[in-house]
Amino acid sequence: ISLNQLVVYIEATTNKEVLTLLRDECGYAQCSELSAIDYLAQDGEFEIFYQLLNLNNASRMRVKCRIKLDQAIESVVDVYKSANFAEREMYDMFGIKFKGHPDLRRVLMPYDWKGHPLRKDYPLFLDEEHEWKVYKELKERYKGKR
């Protein structure tokens, strides 16, 4: 229990099975949040968490699991439709791959972007080539506007 909320740790290989059980048998009908935390520097892993809501008794539950850097995890889009864009965002920002996702592609960054900006190993400054490209795009976009 953390902040009056049940927190459950599971094996990453069982994420879809556990979330399906929690939805069907325990009434957690909504996945209100889904994201990841970068622990790569400490132990070479990401922590993935699912925030679930039981609408019948207004209770919340957090389900957590860990995966290695190059490990993929099962998509839960067919369990919770709300996971669609959250999984795409995790792919885009962290590089986490979801097996069975219906449309796993970048959602925030341009398609040709290199790297994953929310990883702690991502460089804080762009290289000269990216800086020049961004400058040229902005200059063209706002040409003649003040």
PDB file of C-alpha atoms in Angstrom:
ATOM      1  CA  ILE A   1       0.000   0.000   0.000  1.00  0.00           C
ATOM      2  CA  SER A   2       1.375   3.378  -1.013  1.00  0.00           C
ATOM      3  CA  LEU A   3      -0.598   6.614  -0.506  1.00  0.00           C
ATOM      4  CA  ASN A   4      -3.717   4.541   0.304  1.00  0.00           C
ATOM      5  CA  GLN A   5      -3.389   2.692  -2.987  1.00  0.00           C
ATOM      6  CA  LEU A   6      -2.615  -0.947  -3.673  1.00  0.00           C
ATOM      7  CA  VAL A   7       0.652  -1.407  -5.597  1.00  0.00           C
ATOM      8  CA  VAL A   8       1.335  -4.798  -7.148  1.00  0.00           C
ATOM      9  CA  TYR A   9       4.625  -5.942  -8.681  1.00  0.00           C
ATOM     10  CA  ILE A  10       4.396  -8.561 -11.418  1.00  0.00           C
ATOM     11  CA  GLU A  11       6.687 -10.362 -13.855  1.00  0.00           C
ATOM     12  CA  ALA A  12       6.790  -8.464 -17.153  1.00  0.00           C
ATOM     13  CA  THR A  13       6.053 -11.649 -19.100  1.00  0.00           C
ATOM     14  CA  THR A  14       2.630 -11.850 -17.403  1.00  0.00           C
ATOM     15  CA  ASN A  15       1.496  -8.240 -17.906  1.00  0.00           C
ATOM     16  CA  LYS A  16      -1.300  -8.952 -20.391  1.00  0.00           C
ATOM     17  CA  GLU A  17      -2.571 -11.972 -18.465  1.00  0.00           C
ATOM     18  CA  VAL A  18      -2.596 -10.104 -15.131  1.00  0.00           C
ATOM     19  CA  LEU A  19      -4.263  -6.979 -16.547  1.00  0.00           C
ATOM     20  CA  THR A  20      -6.930  -9.080 -18.258  1.00  0.00           C
ATOM     21  CA  LEU A  21      -7.628 -10.850 -14.951  1.00  0.00           C
ATOM     22  CA  LEU A  22      -7.822  -7.548 -13.065  1.00  0.00           C
ATOM     23  CA  ARG A  23     -10.265  -6.161 -15.650  1.00  0.00           C
ATOM     24  CA  ASP A  24     -12.488  -9.235 -15.919  1.00  0.00           C
ATOM     25  CA  GLU A  25     -12.429 -10.633 -12.368  1.00  0.00           C
ATOM     26  CA  CYS A  26     -11.683  -7.627 -10.142  1.00  0.00           C
ATOM     27  CA  GLY A  27     -13.552  -4.808 -11.871  1.00  0.00           C
ATOM     28  CA  TYR A  28     -10.604  -2.627 -12.901  1.00  0.00           C
ATOM     29  CA  ALA A  29     -12.347  -1.460 -16.051  1.00  0.00           C
ATOM     30  CA  GLN A  30     -10.162   1.554 -16.825  1.00  0.00           C
ATOM     31  CA  CYS A  31      -6.447   2.040 -17.358  1.00  0.00           C
ATOM     32  CA  SER A  32      -6.129   5.754 -16.620  1.00  0.00           C
ATOM     33  CA  GLU A  33      -2.361   6.014 -16.980  1.00  0.00           C
ATOM     34  CA  LEU A  34       0.531   4.008 -18.359  1.00  0.00           C
ATOM     35  CA  SER A  35       4.167   5.023 -18.592  1.00  0.00           C
ATOM     36  CA  ALA A  36       7.759   4.102 -17.820  1.00  0.00           C
ATOM     37  CA  ILE A  37      10.638   5.200 -15.624  1.00  0.00           C
ATOM     38  CA  ASP A  38      14.248   4.978 -16.780  1.00  0.00           C
ATOM     39  CA  TYR A  39      16.426   3.025 -14.318  1.00  0.00           C
ATOM     40  CA  LEU A  40      18.986   2.121 -16.989  1.00  0.00           C
ATOM     41  CA  ALA A  41      21.930   3.741 -15.193  1.00  0.00           C
ATOM     42  CA  GLN A  42      21.181   1.938 -11.917  1.00  0.00           C
ATOM     43  CA  ASP A  43      20.303  -1.561 -13.115  1.00  0.00           C
ATOM     44  CA  GLY A  44      19.804  -1.561 -16.892  1.00  0.00           C
ATOM     45  CA  GLU A  45      16.015  -1.676 -16.657  1.00  0.00           C
ATOM     46  CA  PHE A  46      12.849   0.298 -17.257  1.00  0.00           C
ATOM     47  CA  GLU A  47       9.964   0.216 -14.804  1.00  0.00           C
ATOM     48  CA  ILE A  48       6.587   0.140 -16.524  1.00  0.00           C
ATOM     49  CA  PHE A  49       3.472   1.004 -14.555  1.00  0.00           C
ATOM     50  CA  TYR A  50      -0.243   0.768 -15.206  1.00  0.00           C
ATOM     51  CA  GLN A  51      -2.663   2.909 -13.167  1.00  0.00           C
ATOM     52  CA  LEU A  52      -6.011   1.100 -12.968  1.00  0.00           C
ATOM     53  CA  LEU A  53      -9.406   2.307 -11.780  1.00  0.00           C
ATOM     54  CA  ASN A  54     -12.322   0.254 -10.480  1.00  0.00           C
ATOM     55  CA  LEU A  55     -15.382   2.395 -11.208  1.00  0.00           C
ATOM     56  CA  ASN A  56     -17.727   0.288  -9.050  1.00  0.00           C
ATOM     57  CA  ASN A  57     -15.982   1.008  -5.752  1.00  0.00           C
ATOM     58  CA  ALA A  58     -13.844   4.016  -6.753  1.00  0.00           C
ATOM     59  CA  SER A  59     -10.580   2.235  -5.970  1.00  0.00           C
ATOM     60  CA  ARG A  60      -7.259   2.633  -7.697  1.00  0.00           C
ATOM     61  CA  MET A  61      -4.457   0.161  -8.183  1.00  0.00           C
ATOM     62  CA  ARG A  62      -0.988   0.472  -9.626  1.00  0.00           C
ATOM     63  CA  VAL A  63       0.630  -2.496 -11.389  1.00  0.00           C
ATOM     64  CA  LYS A  64       4.389  -2.362 -11.919  1.00  0.00           C
ATOM     65  CA  CYS A  65       6.918  -4.499 -13.752  1.00  0.00           C
ATOM     66  CA  ARG A  66      10.530  -4.230 -14.904  1.00  0.00           C
ATOM     67  CA  ILE A  67      12.050  -4.966 -18.319  1.00  0.00           C
ATOM     68  CA  LYS A  68      15.617  -4.947 -19.577  1.00  0.00           C
ATOM     69  CA  LEU A  69      16.807  -2.383 -22.131  1.00  0.00           C
ATOM     70  CA  ASP A  70      16.300  -4.571 -25.215  1.00  0.00           C
ATOM     71  CA  GLN A  71      13.360  -6.581 -23.889  1.00  0.00           C
ATOM     72  CA  ALA A  72       9.944  -6.130 -25.516  1.00  0.00           C
ATOM     73  CA  ILE A  73       6.698  -6.394 -23.564  1.00  0.00           C
ATOM     74  CA  GLU A  74       3.213  -7.449 -24.660  1.00  0.00           C
ATOM     75  CA  SER A  75       0.891  -4.688 -25.800  1.00  0.00           C
ATOM     76  CA  VAL A  76      -2.300  -4.368 -23.751  1.00  0.00           C
ATOM     77  CA  VAL A  77      -4.230  -2.327 -26.322  1.00  0.00           C
ATOM     78  CA  ASP A  78      -6.757  -5.137 -26.778  1.00  0.00           C
ATOM     79  CA  VAL A  79      -7.277  -5.209 -22.976  1.00  0.00           C
ATOM     80  CA  TYR A  80      -7.452  -1.418 -22.492  1.00  0.00           C
ATOM     81  CA  LYS A  81      -7.973   0.741 -25.599  1.00  0.00           C
ATOM     82  CA  SER A  82      -6.589   3.707 -23.650  1.00  0.00           C
ATOM     83  CA  ALA A  83      -3.150   2.051 -23.770  1.00  0.00           C
ATOM     84  CA  ASN A  84      -2.800   2.737 -27.506  1.00  0.00           C
ATOM     85  CA  PHE A  85      -1.230   6.190 -27.464  1.00  0.00           C
ATOM     86  CA  ALA A  86       0.527   5.619 -24.121  1.00  0.00           C
ATOM     87  CA  GLU A  87       2.386   2.624 -25.580  1.00  0.00           C
ATOM     88  CA  ARG A  88       3.251   4.641 -28.688  1.00  0.00           C
ATOM     89  CA  GLU A  89       4.532   7.469 -26.489  1.00  0.00           C
ATOM     90  CA  MET A  90       6.688   5.025 -24.497  1.00  0.00           C
ATOM     91  CA  TYR A  91       8.083   3.675 -27.755  1.00  0.00           C
ATOM     92  CA  ASP A  92       8.771   7.193 -29.013  1.00  0.00           C
ATOM     93  CA  MET A  93      10.216   8.675 -25.808  1.00  0.00           C
ATOM     94  CA  PHE A  94      11.973   5.607 -24.285  1.00  0.00           C
ATOM     95  CA  GLY A  95      12.405   3.138 -27.168  1.00  0.00           C
ATOM     96  CA  ILE A  96      10.325   0.450 -25.423  1.00  0.00           C
ATOM     97  CA  LYS A  97       8.864  -2.050 -27.896  1.00  0.00           C
ATOM     98  CA  PHE A  98       5.388  -3.534 -27.508  1.00  0.00           C
ATOM     99  CA  LYS A  99       4.729  -6.918 -29.110  1.00  0.00           C
ATOM    100  CA  GLY A 100       1.361  -7.040 -30.860  1.00  0.00           C
ATOM    101  CA  HIS A 101       0.720  -3.306 -30.876  1.00  0.00           C
ATOM    102  CA  PRO A 102      -1.556  -2.440 -33.844  1.00  0.00           C
ATOM    103  CA  ASP A 103       0.393   0.670 -34.949  1.00  0.00           C
ATOM    104  CA  LEU A 104       3.706   1.095 -33.118  1.00  0.00           C
ATOM    105  CA  ARG A 105       5.289   4.246 -34.525  1.00  0.00           C
ATOM    106  CA  ARG A 106       6.379   7.641 -33.258  1.00  0.00           C
ATOM    107  CA  VAL A 107       3.594   9.830 -31.942  1.00  0.00           C
ATOM    108  CA  LEU A 108       5.359  12.996 -30.677  1.00  0.00           C
ATOM    109  CA  MET A 109       8.743  13.243 -32.379  1.00  0.00           C
ATOM    110  CA  PRO A 110       9.305  13.525 -36.159  1.00  0.00           C
ATOM    111  CA  TYR A 111       9.621  10.144 -37.888  1.00  0.00           C
ATOM    112  CA  ASP A 112      13.279  10.724 -38.769  1.00  0.00           C
ATOM    113  CA  TRP A 113      14.257  11.702 -35.198  1.00  0.00           C
ATOM    114  CA  LYS A 114      17.236   9.831 -33.776  1.00  0.00           C
ATOM    115  CA  GLY A 115      17.075   8.584 -30.203  1.00  0.00           C
ATOM    116  CA  HIS A 116      14.511   8.676 -27.419  1.00  0.00           C
ATOM    117  CA  PRO A 117      14.304  12.010 -25.537  1.00  0.00           C
ATOM    118  CA  LEU A 118      13.066  10.780 -22.118  1.00  0.00           C
ATOM    119  CA  ARG A 119      15.938   8.349 -21.652  1.00  0.00           C
ATOM    120  CA  LYS A 120      18.544   9.607 -19.265  1.00  0.00           C
ATOM    121  CA  ASP A 121      21.316   8.764 -21.744  1.00  0.00           C
ATOM    122  CA  TYR A 122      19.807  11.113 -24.348  1.00  0.00           C
ATOM    123  CA  PRO A 123      22.094  14.094 -25.034  1.00  0.00           C
ATOM    124  CA  LEU A 124      20.802  17.364 -23.582  1.00  0.00           C
ATOM    125  CA  PHE A 125      22.064  19.410 -26.526  1.00  0.00           C
ATOM    126  CA  LEU A 126      21.399  18.810 -30.209  1.00  0.00           C
ATOM    127  CA  ASP A 127      24.310  18.359 -32.540  1.00  0.00           C
ATOM    128  CA  GLU A 128      25.043  21.086 -35.081  1.00  0.00           C
ATOM    129  CA  GLU A 129      23.207  19.281 -37.908  1.00  0.00           C
ATOM    130  CA  HIS A 130      19.941  19.075 -35.911  1.00  0.00           C
ATOM    131  CA  GLU A 131      20.255  22.666 -34.693  1.00  0.00           C
ATOM    132  CA  TRP A 132      20.643  23.900 -38.283  1.00  0.00           C
ATOM    133  CA  LYS A 133      17.719  21.771 -39.513  1.00  0.00           C
ATOM    134  CA  VAL A 134      15.429  23.100 -36.755  1.00  0.00           C
ATOM    135  CA  TYR A 135      16.540  26.675 -37.450  1.00  0.00           C
ATOM    136  CA  LYS A 136      15.812  26.329 -41.191  1.00  0.00           C
ATOM    137  CA  GLU A 137      12.379  24.773 -40.563  1.00  0.00           C
ATOM    138  CA  LEU A 138      11.375  27.524 -38.135  1.00  0.00           C
ATOM    139  CA  LYS A 139      12.678  30.247 -40.443  1.00  0.00           C
ATOM    140  CA  GLU A 140      10.633  28.847 -43.342  1.00  0.00           C
ATOM    141  CA  ARG A 141       7.510  28.349 -41.230  1.00  0.00           C
ATOM    142  CA  TYR A 142       7.472  31.940 -39.972  1.00  0.00           C
ATOM    143  CA  LYS A 143       8.721  33.589 -43.140  1.00  0.00           C
ATOM    144  CA  GLY A 144       6.944  36.924 -43.599  1.00  0.00           C
ATOM    145  CA  LYS A 145       5.115  36.682 -40.242  1.00  0.00           C
ATOM    146  CA  ARG A 146       5.789  38.951 -37.313  1.00  0.00           C
TER     147      ARG A 146
END
